[in-house]
Short mmCIF file of C-alpha atoms in Angstrom, two decimals:
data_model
loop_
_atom_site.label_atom_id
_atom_site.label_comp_id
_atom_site.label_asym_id
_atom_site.label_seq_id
_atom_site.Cartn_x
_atom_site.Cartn_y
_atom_site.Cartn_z
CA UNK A 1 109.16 89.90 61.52
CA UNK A 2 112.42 92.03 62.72
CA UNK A 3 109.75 94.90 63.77
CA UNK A 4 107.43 92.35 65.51
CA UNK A 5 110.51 91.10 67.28
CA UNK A 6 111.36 94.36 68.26
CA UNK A 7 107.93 95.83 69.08
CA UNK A 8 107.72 92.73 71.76
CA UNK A 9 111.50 93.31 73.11
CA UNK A 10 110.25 96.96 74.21
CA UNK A 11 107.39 95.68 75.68
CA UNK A 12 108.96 93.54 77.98
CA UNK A 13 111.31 95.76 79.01
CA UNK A 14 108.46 98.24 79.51
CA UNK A 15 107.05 95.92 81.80
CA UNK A 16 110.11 94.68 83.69
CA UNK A 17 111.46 98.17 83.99
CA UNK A 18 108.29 100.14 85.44
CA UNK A 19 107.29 97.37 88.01
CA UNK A 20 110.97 96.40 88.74
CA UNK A 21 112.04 99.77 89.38
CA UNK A 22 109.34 99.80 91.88
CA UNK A 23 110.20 97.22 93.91
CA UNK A 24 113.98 98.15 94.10
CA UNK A 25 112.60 101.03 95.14
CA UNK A 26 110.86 99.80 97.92
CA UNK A 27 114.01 98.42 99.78
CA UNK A 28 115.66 101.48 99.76
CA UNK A 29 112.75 103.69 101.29
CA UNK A 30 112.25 101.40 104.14
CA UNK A 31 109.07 103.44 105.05
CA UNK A 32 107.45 105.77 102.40
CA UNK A 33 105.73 108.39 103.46
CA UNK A 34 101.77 108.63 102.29
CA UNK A 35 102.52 111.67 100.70
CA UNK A 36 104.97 110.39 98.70
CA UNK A 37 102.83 107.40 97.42
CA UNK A 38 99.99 110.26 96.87
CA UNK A 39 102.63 112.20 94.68
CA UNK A 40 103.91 109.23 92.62
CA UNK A 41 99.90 108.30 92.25
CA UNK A 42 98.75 111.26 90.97
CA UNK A 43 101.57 111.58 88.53
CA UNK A 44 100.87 108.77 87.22
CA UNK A 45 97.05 108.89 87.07
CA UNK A 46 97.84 112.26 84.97
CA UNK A 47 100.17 110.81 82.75
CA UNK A 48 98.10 108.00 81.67
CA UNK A 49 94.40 110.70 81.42
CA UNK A 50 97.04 112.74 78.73
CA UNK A 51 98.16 109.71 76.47
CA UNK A 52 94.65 107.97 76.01
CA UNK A 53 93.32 111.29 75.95
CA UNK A 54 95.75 112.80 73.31
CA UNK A 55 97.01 109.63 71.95
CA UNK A 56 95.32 106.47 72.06
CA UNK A 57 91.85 107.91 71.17
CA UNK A 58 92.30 110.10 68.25
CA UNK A 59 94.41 107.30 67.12
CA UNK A 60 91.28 104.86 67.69
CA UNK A 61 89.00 107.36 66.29
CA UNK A 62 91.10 107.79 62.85
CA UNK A 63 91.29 104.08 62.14
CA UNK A 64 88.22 102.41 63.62
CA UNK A 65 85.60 105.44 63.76
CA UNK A 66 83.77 106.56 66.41
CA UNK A 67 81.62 103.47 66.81
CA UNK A 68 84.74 100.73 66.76
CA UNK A 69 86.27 103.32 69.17
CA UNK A 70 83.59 103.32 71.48
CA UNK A 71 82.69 99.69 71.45
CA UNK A 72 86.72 98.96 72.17
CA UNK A 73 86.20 101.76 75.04
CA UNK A 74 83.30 99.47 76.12
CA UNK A 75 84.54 96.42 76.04
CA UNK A 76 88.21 97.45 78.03
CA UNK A 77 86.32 99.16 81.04
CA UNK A 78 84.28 95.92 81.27
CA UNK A 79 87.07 93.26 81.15
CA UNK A 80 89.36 94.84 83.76
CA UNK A 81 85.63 95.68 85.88
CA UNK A 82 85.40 91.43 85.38
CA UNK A 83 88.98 91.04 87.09
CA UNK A 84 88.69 93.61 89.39
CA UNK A 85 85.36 91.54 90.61
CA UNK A 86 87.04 88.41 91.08
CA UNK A 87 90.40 89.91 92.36
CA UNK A 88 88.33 91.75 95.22
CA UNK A 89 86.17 88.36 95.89
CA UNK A 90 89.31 86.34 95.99
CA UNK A 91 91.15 88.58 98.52
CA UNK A 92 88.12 88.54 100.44
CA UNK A 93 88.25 85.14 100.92
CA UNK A 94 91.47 84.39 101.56
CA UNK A 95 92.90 87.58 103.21
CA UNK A 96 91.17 86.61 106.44
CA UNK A 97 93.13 83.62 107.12
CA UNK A 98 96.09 84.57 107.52
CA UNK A 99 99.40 86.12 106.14
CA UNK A 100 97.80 89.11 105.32
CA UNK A 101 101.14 91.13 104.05
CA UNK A 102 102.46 88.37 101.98
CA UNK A 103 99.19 87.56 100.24
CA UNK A 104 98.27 91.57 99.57
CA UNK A 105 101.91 91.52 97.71
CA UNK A 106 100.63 88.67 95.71
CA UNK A 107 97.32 89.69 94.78
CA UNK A 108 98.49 93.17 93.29
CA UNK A 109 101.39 90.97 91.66
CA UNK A 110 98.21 89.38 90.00
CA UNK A 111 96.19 92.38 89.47
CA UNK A 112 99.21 93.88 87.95
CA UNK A 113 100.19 91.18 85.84
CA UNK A 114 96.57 90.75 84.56
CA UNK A 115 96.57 94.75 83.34
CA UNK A 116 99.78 94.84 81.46
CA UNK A 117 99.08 92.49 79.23
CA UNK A 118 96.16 95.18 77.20
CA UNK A 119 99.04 97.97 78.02
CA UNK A 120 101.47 95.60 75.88
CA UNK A 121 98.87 95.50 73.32
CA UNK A 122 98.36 98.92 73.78
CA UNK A 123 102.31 99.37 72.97
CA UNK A 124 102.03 97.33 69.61
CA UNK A 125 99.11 98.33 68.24
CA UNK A 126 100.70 102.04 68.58
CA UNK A 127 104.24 100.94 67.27
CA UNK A 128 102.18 99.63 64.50
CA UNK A 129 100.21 102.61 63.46
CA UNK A 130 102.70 104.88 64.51
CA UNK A 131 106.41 104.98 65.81
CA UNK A 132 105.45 108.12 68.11
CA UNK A 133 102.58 106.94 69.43
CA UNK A 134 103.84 103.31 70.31
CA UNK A 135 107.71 105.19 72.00
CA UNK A 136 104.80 107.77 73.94
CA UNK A 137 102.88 105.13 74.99
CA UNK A 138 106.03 102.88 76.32
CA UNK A 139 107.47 105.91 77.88
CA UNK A 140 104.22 107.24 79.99
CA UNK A 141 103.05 102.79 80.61
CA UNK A 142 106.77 102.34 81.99
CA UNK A 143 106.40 105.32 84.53
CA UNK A 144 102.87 104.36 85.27
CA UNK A 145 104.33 100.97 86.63
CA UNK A 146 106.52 102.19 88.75
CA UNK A 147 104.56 103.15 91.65
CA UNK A 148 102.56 99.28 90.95
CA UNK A 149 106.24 97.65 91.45
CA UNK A 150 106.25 99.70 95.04
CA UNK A 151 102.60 98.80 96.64
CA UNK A 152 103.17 95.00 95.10
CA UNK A 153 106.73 95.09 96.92
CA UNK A 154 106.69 96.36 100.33
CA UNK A 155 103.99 94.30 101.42
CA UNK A 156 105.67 91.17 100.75
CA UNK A 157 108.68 92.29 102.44
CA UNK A 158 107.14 93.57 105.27
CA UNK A 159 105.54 90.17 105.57
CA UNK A 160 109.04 88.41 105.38
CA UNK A 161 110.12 88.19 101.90
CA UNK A 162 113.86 88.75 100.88
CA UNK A 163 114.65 91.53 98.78
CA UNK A 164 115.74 89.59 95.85
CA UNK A 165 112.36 87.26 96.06
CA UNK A 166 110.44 90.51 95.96
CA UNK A 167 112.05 92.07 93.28
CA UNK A 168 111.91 89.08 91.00
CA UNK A 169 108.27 89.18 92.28
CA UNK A 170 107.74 92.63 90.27
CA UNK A 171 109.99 91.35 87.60
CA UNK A 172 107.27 88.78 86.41
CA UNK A 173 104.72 90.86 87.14
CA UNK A 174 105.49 93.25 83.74
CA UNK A 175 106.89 90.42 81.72
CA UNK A 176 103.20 89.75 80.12
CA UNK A 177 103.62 93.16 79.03
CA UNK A 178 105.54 91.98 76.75
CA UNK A 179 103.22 88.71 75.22
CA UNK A 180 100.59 91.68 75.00
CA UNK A 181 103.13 93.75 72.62
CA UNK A 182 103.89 90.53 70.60
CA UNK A 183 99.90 90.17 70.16
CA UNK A 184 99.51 93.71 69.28
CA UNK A 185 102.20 93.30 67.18
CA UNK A 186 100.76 90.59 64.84
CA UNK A 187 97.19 92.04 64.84
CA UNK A 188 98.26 95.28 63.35
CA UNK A 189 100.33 93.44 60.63
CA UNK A 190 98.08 91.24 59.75
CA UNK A 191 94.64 93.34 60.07
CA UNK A 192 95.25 96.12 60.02
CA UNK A 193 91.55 97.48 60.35
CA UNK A 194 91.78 96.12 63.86
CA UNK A 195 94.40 98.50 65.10
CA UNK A 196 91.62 100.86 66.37
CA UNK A 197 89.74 98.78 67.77
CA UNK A 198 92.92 97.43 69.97
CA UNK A 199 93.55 101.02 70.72
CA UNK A 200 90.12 101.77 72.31
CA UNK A 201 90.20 98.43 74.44
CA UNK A 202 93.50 99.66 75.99
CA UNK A 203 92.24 103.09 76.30
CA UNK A 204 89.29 101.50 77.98
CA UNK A 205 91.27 99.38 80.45
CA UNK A 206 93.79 102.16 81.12
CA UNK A 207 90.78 104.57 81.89
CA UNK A 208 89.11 102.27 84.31
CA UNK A 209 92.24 101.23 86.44
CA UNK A 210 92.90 105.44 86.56
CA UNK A 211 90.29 106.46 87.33
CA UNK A 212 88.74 103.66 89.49
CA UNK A 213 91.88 102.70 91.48
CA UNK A 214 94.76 104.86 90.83
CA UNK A 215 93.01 108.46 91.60
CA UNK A 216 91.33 107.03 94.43
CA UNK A 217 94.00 105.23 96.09
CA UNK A 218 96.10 108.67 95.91
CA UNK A 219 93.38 110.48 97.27
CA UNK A 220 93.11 108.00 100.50
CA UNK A 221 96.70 108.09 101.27
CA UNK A 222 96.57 111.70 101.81
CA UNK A 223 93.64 113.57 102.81
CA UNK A 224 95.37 116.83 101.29
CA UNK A 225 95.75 117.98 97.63
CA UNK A 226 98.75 116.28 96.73
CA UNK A 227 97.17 113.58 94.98
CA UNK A 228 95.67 116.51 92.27
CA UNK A 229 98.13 118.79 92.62
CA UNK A 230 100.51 115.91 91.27
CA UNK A 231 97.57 114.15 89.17
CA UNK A 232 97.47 117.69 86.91
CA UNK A 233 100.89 117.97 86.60
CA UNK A 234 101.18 114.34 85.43
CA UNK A 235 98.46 115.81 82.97
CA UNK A 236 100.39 118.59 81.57
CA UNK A 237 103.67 116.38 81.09
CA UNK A 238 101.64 113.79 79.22
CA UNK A 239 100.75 116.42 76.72
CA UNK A 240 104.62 117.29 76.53
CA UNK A 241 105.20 114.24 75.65
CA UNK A 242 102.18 113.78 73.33
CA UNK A 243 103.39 116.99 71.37
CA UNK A 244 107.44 115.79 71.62
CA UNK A 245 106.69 112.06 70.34
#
């Protein structure tokens, strides 16, 4: 109980943390540069390739097998592909009416908030099968939100929000990080056998979102190389901290 307590304390503060240092971020760089954004992108869509590359998968592989692994790799691409369908048909809709800035702020709040919750799981399902693995994951997820806590806030304070109302914005945008550690949590004490399976649904989700909106978005901001240039050294420090935790 004490490590299921724990396992869901870290997760929140994963979440709060990444996204919330974001957003504070975002009223102290009044106007970020593309590249910048393009830089902070890539790192992160490098960090995240490493861990479910080096991490999360072999992980999956060990204790599910490679069918569990890819049917958990299946079904996470195709959830988040789900939300990212309605997401995109909802802003559609409702974009066009009006208070574009303020309603862009709060549909990446959304998206956000809808994607941590398989990273929390992804965080207890590794603290479960193993301490490194579950501190890795935390560590690489936490950075990974950081640059999610900036897009979500400077729209909304461009489109009149106070600081402190877009900053608690990001805030509960990571906390169901945390219900998704608590889940994760529970699952791999009490079934153990479904540990991998958890492992290859976040690995799925976390694939899709980096590759289908995280690599792209850095490459539009800048039409240059600093999206890869950053996106393989995000790679390379992944596997650092693969190898140190």
């Amino acid at each position: 109980m004490i490590n299921i307590l724990r396992t869901t304390f870290i997760g929140l503060v994963v979440g709060i943390l990444g996204t919330g240092l974001g957003g504070s971020m975002a009223f102290f760089l009044k106007n970020p540069s593309k590249k910048f954004l393009s830089g902070i992108i890539g790192l992160s869509s490098g960090l995240m390739i490493a861990i479910v590359t080096f991490e999360l998968l072999p992980e999956a592989y060990m204790l599910g097998g490679i069918y569990w692994t890819i049917l958990g790799l299946a079904l996470g691409a195709l959830m988040v592909s789900f939300l990212d369908g309605l997401l995109t048909r909802f802003y559609l809709s409702n974009v066009r009416r009006g208070k574009g800035f303020i309603k862009t702020g709060m549909l990446l709040g959304l998206g956000i908030a809808l994607h941590n919750f398989p990273e929390g799981l992804a965080i207890g399902s590794g603290f479960v099968a193993q301490e490194r693995l579950g501190v890795g994951l935390a560590i690489v997820i936490a950075l990974h939100n950081v640059p999610e806590g900036l897009a979500m806030a400077t729209p909304m304070r461009a489109g009149g929000f106070s600081r402190l109302k877009a900053f608690m914005s990001t805030i509960l945008a990571g906390v169901p990080m945390g219900v998704g550690a608590l889940v994760g949590s529970m699952v791999g004490e009490f079934a153990k056998g479904l540990i991998g399976l958890c492992l290859a649904l976040a690995g799925g989700t976390m694939l899709f979102i980096t590759l289908g909106e995280l690599i792209p978005k850095g490459k539009e901001l800048d039409g240059g190389k600093i999206s890869t240039y950053f996106t393989t050294i995000g790679f390379m420090l992944g596997m650092l901290i693969s190898k140190r935790f």
